[in-house]
mmCIF file of C-alpha atoms and ligand atoms in Angstrom:
data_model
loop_
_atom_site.group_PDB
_atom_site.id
_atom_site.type_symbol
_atom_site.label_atom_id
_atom_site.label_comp_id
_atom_site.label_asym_id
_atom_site.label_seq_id
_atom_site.Cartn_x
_atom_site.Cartn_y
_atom_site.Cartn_z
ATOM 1 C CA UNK A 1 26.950 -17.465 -10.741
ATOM 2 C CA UNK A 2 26.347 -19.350 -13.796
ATOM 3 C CA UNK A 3 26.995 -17.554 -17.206
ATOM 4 C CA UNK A 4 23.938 -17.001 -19.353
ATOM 5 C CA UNK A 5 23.650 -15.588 -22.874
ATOM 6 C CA UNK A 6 25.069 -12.243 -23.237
ATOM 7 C CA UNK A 7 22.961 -9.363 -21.804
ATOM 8 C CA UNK A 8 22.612 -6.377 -24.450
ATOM 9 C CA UNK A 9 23.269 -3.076 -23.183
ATOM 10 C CA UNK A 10 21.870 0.230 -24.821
ATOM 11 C CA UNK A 11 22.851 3.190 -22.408
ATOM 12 C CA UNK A 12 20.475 6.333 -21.887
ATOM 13 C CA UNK A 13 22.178 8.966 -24.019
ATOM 14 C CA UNK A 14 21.883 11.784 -21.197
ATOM 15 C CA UNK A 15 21.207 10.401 -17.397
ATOM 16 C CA UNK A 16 18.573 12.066 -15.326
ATOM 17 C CA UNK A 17 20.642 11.323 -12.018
ATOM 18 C CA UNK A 18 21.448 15.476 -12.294
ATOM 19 C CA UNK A 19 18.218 16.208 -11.948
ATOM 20 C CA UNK A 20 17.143 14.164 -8.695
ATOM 21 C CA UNK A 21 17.321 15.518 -5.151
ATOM 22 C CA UNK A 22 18.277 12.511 -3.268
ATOM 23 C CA UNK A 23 17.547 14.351 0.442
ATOM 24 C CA UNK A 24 14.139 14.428 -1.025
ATOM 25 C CA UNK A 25 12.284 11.564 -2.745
ATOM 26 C CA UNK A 26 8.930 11.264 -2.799
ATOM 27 C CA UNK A 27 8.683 7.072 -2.758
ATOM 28 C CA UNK A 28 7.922 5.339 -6.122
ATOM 29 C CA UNK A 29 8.151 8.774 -8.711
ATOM 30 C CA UNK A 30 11.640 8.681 -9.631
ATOM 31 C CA UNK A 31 12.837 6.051 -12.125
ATOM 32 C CA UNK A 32 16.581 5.433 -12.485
ATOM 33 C CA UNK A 33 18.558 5.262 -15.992
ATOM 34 C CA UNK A 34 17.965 1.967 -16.871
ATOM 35 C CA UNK A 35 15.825 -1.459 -16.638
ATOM 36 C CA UNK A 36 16.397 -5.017 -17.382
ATOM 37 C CA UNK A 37 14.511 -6.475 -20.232
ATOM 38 C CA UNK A 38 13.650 -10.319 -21.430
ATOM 39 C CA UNK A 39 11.190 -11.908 -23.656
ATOM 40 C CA UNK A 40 9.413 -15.323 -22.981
ATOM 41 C CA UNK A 41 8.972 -17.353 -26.347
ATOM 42 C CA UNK A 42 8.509 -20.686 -27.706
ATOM 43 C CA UNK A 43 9.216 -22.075 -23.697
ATOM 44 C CA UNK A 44 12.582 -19.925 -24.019
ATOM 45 C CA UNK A 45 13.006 -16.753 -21.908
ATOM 46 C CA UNK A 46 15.395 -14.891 -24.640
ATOM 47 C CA UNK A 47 16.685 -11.522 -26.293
ATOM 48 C CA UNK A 48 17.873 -10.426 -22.463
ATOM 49 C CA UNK A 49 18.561 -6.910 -22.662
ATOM 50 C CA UNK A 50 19.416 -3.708 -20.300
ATOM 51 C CA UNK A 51 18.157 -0.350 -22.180
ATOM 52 C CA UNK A 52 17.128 3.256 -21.433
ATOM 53 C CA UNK A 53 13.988 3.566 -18.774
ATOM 54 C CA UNK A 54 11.303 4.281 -20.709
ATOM 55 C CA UNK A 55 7.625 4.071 -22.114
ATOM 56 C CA UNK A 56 7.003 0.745 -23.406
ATOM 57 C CA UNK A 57 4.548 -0.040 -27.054
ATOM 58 C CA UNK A 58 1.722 -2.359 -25.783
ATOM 59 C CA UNK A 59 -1.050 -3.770 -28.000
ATOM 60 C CA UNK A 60 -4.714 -2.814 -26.166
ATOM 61 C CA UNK A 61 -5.141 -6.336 -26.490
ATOM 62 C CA UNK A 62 -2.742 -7.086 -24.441
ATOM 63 C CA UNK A 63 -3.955 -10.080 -22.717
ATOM 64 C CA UNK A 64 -2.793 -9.235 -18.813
ATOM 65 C CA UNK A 65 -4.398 -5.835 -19.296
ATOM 66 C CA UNK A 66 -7.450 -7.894 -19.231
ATOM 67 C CA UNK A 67 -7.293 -10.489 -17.013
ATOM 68 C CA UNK A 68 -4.747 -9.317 -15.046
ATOM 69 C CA UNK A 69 -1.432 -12.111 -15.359
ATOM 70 C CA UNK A 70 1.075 -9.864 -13.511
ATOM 71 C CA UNK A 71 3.358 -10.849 -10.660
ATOM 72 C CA UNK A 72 5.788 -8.627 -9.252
ATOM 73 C CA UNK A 73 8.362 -8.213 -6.433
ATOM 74 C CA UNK A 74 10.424 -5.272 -4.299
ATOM 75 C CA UNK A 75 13.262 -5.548 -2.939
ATOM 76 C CA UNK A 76 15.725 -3.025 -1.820
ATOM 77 C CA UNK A 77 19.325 -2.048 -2.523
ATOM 78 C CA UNK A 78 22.242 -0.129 0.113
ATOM 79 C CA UNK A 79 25.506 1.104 0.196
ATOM 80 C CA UNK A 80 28.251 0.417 2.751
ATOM 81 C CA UNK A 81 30.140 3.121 3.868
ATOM 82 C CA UNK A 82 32.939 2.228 1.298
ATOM 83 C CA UNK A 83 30.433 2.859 -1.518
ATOM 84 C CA UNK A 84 29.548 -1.014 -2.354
ATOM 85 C CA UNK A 85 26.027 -1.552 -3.379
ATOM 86 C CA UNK A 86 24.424 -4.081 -0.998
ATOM 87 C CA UNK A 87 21.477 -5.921 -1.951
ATOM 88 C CA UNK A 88 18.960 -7.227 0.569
ATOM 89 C CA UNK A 89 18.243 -11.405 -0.006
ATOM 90 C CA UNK A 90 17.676 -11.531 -3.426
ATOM 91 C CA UNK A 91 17.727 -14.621 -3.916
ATOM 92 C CA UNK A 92 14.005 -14.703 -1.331
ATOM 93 C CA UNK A 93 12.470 -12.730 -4.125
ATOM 94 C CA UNK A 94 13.066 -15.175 -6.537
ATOM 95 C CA UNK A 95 12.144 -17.766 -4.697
ATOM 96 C CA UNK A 96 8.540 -16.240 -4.004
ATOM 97 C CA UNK A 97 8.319 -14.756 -7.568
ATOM 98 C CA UNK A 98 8.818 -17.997 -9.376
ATOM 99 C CA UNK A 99 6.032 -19.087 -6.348
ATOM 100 C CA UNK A 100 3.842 -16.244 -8.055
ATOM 101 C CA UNK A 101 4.173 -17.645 -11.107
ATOM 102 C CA UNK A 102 3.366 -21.110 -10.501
ATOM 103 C CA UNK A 103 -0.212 -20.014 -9.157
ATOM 104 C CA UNK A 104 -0.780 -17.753 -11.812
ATOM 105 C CA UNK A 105 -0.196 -19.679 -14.407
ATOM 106 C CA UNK A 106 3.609 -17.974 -15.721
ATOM 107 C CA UNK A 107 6.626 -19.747 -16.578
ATOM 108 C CA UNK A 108 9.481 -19.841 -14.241
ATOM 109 C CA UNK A 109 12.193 -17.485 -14.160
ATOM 110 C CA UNK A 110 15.774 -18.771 -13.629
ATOM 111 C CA UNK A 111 18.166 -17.708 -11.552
ATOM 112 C CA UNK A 112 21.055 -17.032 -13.237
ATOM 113 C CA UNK A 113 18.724 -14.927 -15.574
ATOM 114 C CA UNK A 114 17.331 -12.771 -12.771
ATOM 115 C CA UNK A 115 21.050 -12.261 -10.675
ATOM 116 C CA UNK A 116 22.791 -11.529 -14.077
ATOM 117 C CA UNK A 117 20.169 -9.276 -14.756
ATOM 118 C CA UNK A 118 19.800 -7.955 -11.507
ATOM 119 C CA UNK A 119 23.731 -7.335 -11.200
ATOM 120 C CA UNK A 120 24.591 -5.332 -14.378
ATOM 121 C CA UNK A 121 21.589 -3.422 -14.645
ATOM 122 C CA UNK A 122 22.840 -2.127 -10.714
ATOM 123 C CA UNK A 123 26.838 -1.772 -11.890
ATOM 124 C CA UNK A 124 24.913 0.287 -14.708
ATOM 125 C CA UNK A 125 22.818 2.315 -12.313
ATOM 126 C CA UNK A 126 25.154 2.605 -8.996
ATOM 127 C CA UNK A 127 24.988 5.988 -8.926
ATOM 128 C CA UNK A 128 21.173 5.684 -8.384
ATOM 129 C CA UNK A 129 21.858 3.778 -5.050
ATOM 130 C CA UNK A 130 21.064 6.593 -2.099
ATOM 131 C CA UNK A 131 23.270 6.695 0.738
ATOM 132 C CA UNK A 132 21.695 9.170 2.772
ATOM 133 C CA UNK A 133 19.053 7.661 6.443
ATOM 134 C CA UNK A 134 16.273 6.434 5.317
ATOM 135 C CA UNK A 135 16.752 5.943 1.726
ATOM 136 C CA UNK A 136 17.765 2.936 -0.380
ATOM 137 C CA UNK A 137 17.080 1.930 -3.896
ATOM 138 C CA UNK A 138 13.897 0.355 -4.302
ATOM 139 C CA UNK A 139 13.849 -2.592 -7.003
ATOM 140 C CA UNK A 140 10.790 -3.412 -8.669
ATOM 141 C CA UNK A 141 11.030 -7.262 -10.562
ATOM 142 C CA UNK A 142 7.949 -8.107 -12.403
ATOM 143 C CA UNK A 143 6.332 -10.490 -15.372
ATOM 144 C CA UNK A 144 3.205 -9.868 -17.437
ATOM 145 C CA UNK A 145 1.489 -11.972 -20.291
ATOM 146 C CA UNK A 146 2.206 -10.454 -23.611
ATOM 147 C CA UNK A 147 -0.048 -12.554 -26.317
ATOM 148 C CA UNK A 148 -2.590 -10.157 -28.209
ATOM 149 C CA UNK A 149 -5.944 -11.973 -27.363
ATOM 150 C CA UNK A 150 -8.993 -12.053 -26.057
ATOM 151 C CA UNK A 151 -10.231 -14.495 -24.138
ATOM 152 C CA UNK A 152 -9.474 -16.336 -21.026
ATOM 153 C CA UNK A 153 -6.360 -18.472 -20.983
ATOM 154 C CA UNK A 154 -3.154 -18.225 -20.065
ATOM 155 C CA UNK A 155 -0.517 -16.355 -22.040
ATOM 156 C CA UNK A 156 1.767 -18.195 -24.380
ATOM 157 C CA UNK A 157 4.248 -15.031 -23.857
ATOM 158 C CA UNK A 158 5.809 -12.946 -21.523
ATOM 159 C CA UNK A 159 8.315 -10.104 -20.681
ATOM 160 C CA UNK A 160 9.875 -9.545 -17.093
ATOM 161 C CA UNK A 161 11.609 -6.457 -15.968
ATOM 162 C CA UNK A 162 13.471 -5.150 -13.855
ATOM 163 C CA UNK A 163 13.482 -0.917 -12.861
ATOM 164 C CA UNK A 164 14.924 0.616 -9.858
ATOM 165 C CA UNK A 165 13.615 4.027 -7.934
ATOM 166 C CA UNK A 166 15.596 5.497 -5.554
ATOM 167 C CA UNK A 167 13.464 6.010 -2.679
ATOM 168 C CA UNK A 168 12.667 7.951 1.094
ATOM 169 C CA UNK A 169 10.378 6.613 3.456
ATOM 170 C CA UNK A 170 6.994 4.631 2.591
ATOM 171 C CA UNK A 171 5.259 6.054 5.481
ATOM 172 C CA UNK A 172 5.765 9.587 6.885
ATOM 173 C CA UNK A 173 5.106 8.700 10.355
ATOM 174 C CA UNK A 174 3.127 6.048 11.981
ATOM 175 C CA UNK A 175 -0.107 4.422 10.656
ATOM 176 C CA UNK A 176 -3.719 4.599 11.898
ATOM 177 C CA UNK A 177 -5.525 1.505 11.209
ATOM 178 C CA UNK A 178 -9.037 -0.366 11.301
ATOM 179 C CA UNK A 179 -9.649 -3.501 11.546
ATOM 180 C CA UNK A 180 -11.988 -4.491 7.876
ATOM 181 C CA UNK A 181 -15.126 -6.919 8.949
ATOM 182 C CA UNK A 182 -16.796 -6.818 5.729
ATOM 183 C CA UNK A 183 -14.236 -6.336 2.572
ATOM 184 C CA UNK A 184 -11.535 -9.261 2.036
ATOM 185 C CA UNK A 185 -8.322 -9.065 0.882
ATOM 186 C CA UNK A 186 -7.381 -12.580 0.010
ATOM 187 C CA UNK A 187 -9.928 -16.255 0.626
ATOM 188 C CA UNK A 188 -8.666 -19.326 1.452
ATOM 189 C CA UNK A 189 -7.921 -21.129 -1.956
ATOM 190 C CA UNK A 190 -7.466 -17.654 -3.637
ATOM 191 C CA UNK A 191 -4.297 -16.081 -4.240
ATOM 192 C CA UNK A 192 -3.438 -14.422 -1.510
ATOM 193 C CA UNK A 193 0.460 -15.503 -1.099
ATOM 194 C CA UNK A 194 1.325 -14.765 -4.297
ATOM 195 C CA UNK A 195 2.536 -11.441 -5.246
ATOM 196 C CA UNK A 196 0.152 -10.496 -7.954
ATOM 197 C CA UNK A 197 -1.652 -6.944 -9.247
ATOM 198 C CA UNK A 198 -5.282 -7.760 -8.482
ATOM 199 C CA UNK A 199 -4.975 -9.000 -4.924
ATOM 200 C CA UNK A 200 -3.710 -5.148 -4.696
ATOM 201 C CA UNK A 201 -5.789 -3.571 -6.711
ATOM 202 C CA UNK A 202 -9.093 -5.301 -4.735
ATOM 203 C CA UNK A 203 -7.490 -3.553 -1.099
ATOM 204 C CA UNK A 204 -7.894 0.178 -3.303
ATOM 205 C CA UNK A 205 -11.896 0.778 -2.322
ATOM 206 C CA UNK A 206 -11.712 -0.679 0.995
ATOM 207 C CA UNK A 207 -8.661 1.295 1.866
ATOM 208 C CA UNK A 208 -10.136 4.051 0.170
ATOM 209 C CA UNK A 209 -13.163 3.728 2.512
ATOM 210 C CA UNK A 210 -10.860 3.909 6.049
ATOM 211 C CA UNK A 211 -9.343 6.663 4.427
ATOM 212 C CA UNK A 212 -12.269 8.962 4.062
ATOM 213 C CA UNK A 213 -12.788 7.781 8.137
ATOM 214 C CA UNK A 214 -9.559 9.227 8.786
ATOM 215 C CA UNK A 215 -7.482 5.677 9.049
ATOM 216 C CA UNK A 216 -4.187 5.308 7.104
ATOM 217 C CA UNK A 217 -5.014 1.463 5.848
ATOM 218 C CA UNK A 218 -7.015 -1.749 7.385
ATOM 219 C CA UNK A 219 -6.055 -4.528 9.041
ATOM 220 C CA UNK A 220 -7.629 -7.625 6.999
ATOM 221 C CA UNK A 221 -9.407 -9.940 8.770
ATOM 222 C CA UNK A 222 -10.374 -13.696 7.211
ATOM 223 C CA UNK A 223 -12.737 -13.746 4.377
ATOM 224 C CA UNK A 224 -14.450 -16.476 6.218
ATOM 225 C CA UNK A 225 -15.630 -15.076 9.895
ATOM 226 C CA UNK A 226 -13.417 -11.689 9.560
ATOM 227 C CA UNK A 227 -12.275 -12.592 13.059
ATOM 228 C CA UNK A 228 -8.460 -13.433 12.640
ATOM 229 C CA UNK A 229 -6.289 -10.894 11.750
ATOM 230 C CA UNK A 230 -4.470 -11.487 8.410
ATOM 231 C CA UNK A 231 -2.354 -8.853 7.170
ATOM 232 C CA UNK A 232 -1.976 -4.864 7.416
ATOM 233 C CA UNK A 233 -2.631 -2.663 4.098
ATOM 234 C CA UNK A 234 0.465 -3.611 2.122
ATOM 235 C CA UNK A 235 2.314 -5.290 4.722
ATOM 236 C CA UNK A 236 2.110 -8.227 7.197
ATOM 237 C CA UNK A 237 1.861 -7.679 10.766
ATOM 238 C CA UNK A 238 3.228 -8.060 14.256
ATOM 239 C CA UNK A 239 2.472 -7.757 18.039
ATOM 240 C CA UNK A 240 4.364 -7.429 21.088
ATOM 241 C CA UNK A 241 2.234 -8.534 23.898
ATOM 242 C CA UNK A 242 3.851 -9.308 27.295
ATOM 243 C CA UNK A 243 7.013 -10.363 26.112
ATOM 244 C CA UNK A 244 5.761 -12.559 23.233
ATOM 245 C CA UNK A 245 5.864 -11.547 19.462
ATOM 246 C CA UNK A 246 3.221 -12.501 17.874
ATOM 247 C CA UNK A 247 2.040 -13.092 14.189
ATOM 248 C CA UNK A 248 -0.267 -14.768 11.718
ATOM 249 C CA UNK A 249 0.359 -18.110 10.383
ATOM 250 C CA UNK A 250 1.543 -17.666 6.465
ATOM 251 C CA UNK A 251 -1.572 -19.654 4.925
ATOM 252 C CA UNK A 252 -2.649 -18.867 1.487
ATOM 253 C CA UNK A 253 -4.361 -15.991 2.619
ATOM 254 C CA UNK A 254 -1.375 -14.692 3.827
ATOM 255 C CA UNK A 255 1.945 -12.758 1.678
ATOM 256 C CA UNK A 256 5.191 -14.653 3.096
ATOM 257 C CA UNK A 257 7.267 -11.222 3.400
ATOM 258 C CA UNK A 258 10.959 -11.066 3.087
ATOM 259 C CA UNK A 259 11.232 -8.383 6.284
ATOM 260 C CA UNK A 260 8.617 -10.830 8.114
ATOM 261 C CA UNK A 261 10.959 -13.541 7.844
ATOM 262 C CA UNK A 262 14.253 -11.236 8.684
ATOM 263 C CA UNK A 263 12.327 -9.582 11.854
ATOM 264 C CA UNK A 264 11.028 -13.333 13.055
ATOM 265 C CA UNK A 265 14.528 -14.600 12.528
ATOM 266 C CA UNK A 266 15.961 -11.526 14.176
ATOM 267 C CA UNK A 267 13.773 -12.029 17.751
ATOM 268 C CA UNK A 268 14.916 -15.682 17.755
ATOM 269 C CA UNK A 269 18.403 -15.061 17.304
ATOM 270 C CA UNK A 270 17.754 -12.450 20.343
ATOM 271 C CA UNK A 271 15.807 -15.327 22.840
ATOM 272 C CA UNK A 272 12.771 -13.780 22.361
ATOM 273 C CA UNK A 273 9.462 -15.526 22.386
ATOM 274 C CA UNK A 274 7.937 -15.879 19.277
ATOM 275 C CA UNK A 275 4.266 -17.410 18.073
ATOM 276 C CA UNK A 276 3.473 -17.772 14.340
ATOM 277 C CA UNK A 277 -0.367 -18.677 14.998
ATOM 278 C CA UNK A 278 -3.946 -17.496 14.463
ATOM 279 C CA UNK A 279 -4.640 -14.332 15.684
ATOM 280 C CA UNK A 280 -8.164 -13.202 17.077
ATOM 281 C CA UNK A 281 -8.756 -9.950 16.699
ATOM 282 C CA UNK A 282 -10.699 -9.786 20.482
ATOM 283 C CA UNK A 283 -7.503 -10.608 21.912
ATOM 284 C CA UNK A 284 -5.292 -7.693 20.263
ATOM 285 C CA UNK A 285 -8.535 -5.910 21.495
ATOM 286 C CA UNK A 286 -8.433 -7.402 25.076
ATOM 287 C CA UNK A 287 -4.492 -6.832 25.046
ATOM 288 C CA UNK A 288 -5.312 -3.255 24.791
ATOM 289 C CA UNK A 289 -7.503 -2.632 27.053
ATOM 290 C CA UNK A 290 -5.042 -4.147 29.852
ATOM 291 C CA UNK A 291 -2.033 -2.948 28.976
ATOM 292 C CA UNK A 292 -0.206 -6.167 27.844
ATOM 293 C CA UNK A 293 0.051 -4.952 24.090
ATOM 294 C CA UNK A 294 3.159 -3.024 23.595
ATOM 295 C CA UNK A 295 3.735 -2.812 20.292
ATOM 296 C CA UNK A 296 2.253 -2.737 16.866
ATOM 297 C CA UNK A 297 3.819 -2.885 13.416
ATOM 298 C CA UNK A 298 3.314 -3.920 9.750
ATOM 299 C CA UNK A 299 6.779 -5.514 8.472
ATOM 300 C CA UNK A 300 7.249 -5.031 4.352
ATOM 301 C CA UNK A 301 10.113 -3.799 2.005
ATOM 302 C CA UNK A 302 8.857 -0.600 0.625
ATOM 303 C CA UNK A 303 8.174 0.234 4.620
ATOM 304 C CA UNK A 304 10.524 -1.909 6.379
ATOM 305 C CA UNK A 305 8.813 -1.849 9.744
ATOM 306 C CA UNK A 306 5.535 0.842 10.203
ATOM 307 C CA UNK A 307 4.639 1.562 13.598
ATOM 308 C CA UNK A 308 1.080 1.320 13.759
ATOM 309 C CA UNK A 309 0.000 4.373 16.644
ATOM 310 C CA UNK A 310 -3.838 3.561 16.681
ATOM 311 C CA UNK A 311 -5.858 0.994 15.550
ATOM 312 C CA UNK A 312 -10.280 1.112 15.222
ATOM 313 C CA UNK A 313 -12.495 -1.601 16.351
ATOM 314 C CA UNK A 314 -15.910 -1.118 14.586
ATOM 315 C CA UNK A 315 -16.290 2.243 16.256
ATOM 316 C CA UNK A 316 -13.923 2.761 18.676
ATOM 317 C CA UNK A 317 -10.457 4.231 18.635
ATOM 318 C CA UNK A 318 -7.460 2.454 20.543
ATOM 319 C CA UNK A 319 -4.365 4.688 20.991
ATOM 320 C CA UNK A 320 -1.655 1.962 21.367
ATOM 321 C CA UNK A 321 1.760 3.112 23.441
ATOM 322 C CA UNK A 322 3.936 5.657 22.265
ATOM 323 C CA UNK A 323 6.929 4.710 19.575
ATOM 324 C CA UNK A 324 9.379 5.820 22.057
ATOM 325 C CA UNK A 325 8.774 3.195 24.503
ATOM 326 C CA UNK A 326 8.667 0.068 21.605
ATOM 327 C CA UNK A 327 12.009 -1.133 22.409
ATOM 328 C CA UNK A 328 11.765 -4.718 19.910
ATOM 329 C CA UNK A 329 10.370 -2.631 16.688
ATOM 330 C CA UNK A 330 12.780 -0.130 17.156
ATOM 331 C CA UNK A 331 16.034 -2.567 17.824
ATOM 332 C CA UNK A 332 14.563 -4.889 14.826
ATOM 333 C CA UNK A 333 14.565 -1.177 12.636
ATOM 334 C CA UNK A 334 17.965 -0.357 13.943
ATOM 335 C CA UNK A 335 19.472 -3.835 13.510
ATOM 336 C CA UNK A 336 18.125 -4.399 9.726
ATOM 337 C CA UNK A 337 19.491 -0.908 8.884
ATOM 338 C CA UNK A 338 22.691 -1.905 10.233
ATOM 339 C CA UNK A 339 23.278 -5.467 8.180
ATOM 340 C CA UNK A 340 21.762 -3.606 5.129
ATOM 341 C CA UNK A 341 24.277 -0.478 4.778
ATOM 342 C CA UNK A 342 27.190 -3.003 6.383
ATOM 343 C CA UNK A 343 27.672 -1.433 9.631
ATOM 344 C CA UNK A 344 26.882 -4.600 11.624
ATOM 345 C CA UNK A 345 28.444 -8.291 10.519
ATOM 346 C CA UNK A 346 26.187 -9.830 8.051
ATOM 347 C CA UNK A 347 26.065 -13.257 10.262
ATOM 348 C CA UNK A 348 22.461 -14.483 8.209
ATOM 349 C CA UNK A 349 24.117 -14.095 4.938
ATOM 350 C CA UNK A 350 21.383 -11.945 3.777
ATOM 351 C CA UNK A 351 23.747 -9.293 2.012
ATOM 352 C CA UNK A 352 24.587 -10.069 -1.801
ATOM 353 C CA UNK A 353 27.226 -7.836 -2.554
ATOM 354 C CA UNK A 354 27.829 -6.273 -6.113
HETATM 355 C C1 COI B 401 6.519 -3.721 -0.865
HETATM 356 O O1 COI B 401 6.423 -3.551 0.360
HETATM 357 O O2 COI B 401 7.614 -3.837 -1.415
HETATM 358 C C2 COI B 401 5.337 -3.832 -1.721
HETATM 359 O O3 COI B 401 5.387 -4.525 -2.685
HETATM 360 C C3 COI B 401 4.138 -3.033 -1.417
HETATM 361 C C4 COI B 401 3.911 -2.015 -2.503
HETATM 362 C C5 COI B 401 2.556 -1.441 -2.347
HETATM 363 C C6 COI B 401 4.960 -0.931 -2.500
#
């Protein structure tokens, strides 16, 4: 790793580790001790800093309050069974951050910033790491404009952070979804692949609108014939049907996911078929009606892999096959678990140890 200017550290006077009951986290309310700091001025990023968690003084003219120039990332942290802290392909995140930020308009972040960064704000906080099923520490990266104005342009500064939750399970059990016909998530052109607030914070009435129907989330559809499926809620999504597994084509409608490209590289390394292609959604339709569709599942950090138990077409309700019998989800669960708390040889290299 290359050496960068000297990180500041200013330590929380009294942790709040004591007060957290790791067998029970609700996902995304606990913050750990501390969080990574650094300013973006004069084309520098600069005064890199690790401090206490806590509430930040913001102009109201803060100009990505307004017009929304936020990008932001999760990835996910482990231990081994000898206590080292195991972080999931980090270096992915920056790769697609720093793609964030070219299409919104945000200066690049380097790497040895974010890994130095990254790396003593988790020696700082290893405590914070769960080790318990089903938990891990969540890590939430992110950049926002920070020049008082308004008016449209892009901002002349920034800050990016980095904070850490310790966290349980996204999903509580499997997800009920519908495919969405009229709403869309992300148009061709738009900014769809890049990991920025507003393409989430346009999915919050749709979703909102399944959700009164009794549907967890929606499967997106184009924004041109809302015919192809796209993406579900959060996450990007995945079919077993025959023996093929099957997903949409990353265009620029599309989030390339970190667990989409572990789970795709995981079925090739095990001989199984795999299609990255458009997907209609009369034939995941068609698939259920005769039996060929076996399995169902949105891939993404916070979740990992979400079995999806029904999904809606206009009206009616498709029960797909029970979780039990999805033997590729559940050996693509078991096998990420397994390279991300060390049990199995880390032969991808995705592991960067602390
Ligand atoms: C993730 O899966 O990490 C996300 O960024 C989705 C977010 C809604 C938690």
């Amino acid at each position: 790793m290359v050496e960068t200017a000297k990180i500041k550290i200013r330590k929380k006077e009294q942790s709040s580790l004591p007060q957290v009951d790791f067998s029970n986290i609700v996902f995304g309310r606990v913050f750990s001790d501390h969080m990574f700091v650094a300013d973006y001025r004069d084309g520098e990023w600069e005064d890199l800093r690790i401090e206490p968690y806590e509430a930040m003084q913001l102009t109201p003219g803060l100009i990505s309050l307004h017009y929304a120039q936020t990008i932001f990332e999760g990835l996910k942290a482990y231990k081994n069974d000898k206590g080292d802290v195991m972080v999931f392909r980090p270096e992915m995140n920056l790769k697609r951050l720093n793609i964030s930020a070219e299409r919104m308009c945000m200066p690049q972040l380097p790497e040895d910033i974010y890994m130095q960064g990254l790396s003593e704000l988790l020696r700082l906080d290893r405590n914070w790491v769960p080790n318990l099923p089903n938990t891990a520490l969540y890590i939430r990266p992110f950049m926002f404009g920070t020049d008082e104005y308004i008016g449209l342009k892009s901002s002349e500064t920034y800050r990016f952070i980095i904070f850490t939750c310790p966290v349980g399970a996204y999903y509580s059990k499997p997800v009920k979804v519908k495919f969405e016909r009229h709403f869309t998530r992300a148009a061709k052109g738009g900014t769809g692949f890049a990991k920025t607030g507003g393409n989430y914070a346009g999915s919050l009435y749709p979703a909102k609108l399944a959700q009164e129907k009794g549907y967890d989330q929606l499967i997106w559809t184009d924004g041109i014939e809302h015919e192809y499926v796209e993406e579900a809620g959060t996450m990007n999504i995945m079919f077993v049907i025959g023996d093929t597994l099957i997903t949409p084509h990353p265009g620029d409608s599309v989030l390339k996911g970190i667990t989409r490209d572990s789970v795709l590289t995981l079925a090739r390394d095990w001989g199984m078929k795999v299609e990255e292609r458009r997907i209609k959604t009369s034939e995941i339709v068609e698939a259920i009606k005769n039996n060929t569709l076996k399995e169902a599942f949105g891939v993404g950090t916070a979740a990992t892999i979400a079995h999806i138990s029904l999904i809606a077409d206009d009206e009616t309700d498709y029960p797909l096959p029970p979780v039990e019998s999805r033997e590729f989800s559940n050996k693509a669960l078991k096998a990420l678990d397994d390279i991300k708390t060390g049990v199995t040889e880390d032969k991808f290299n995705w592991i960067y140890k602390l």
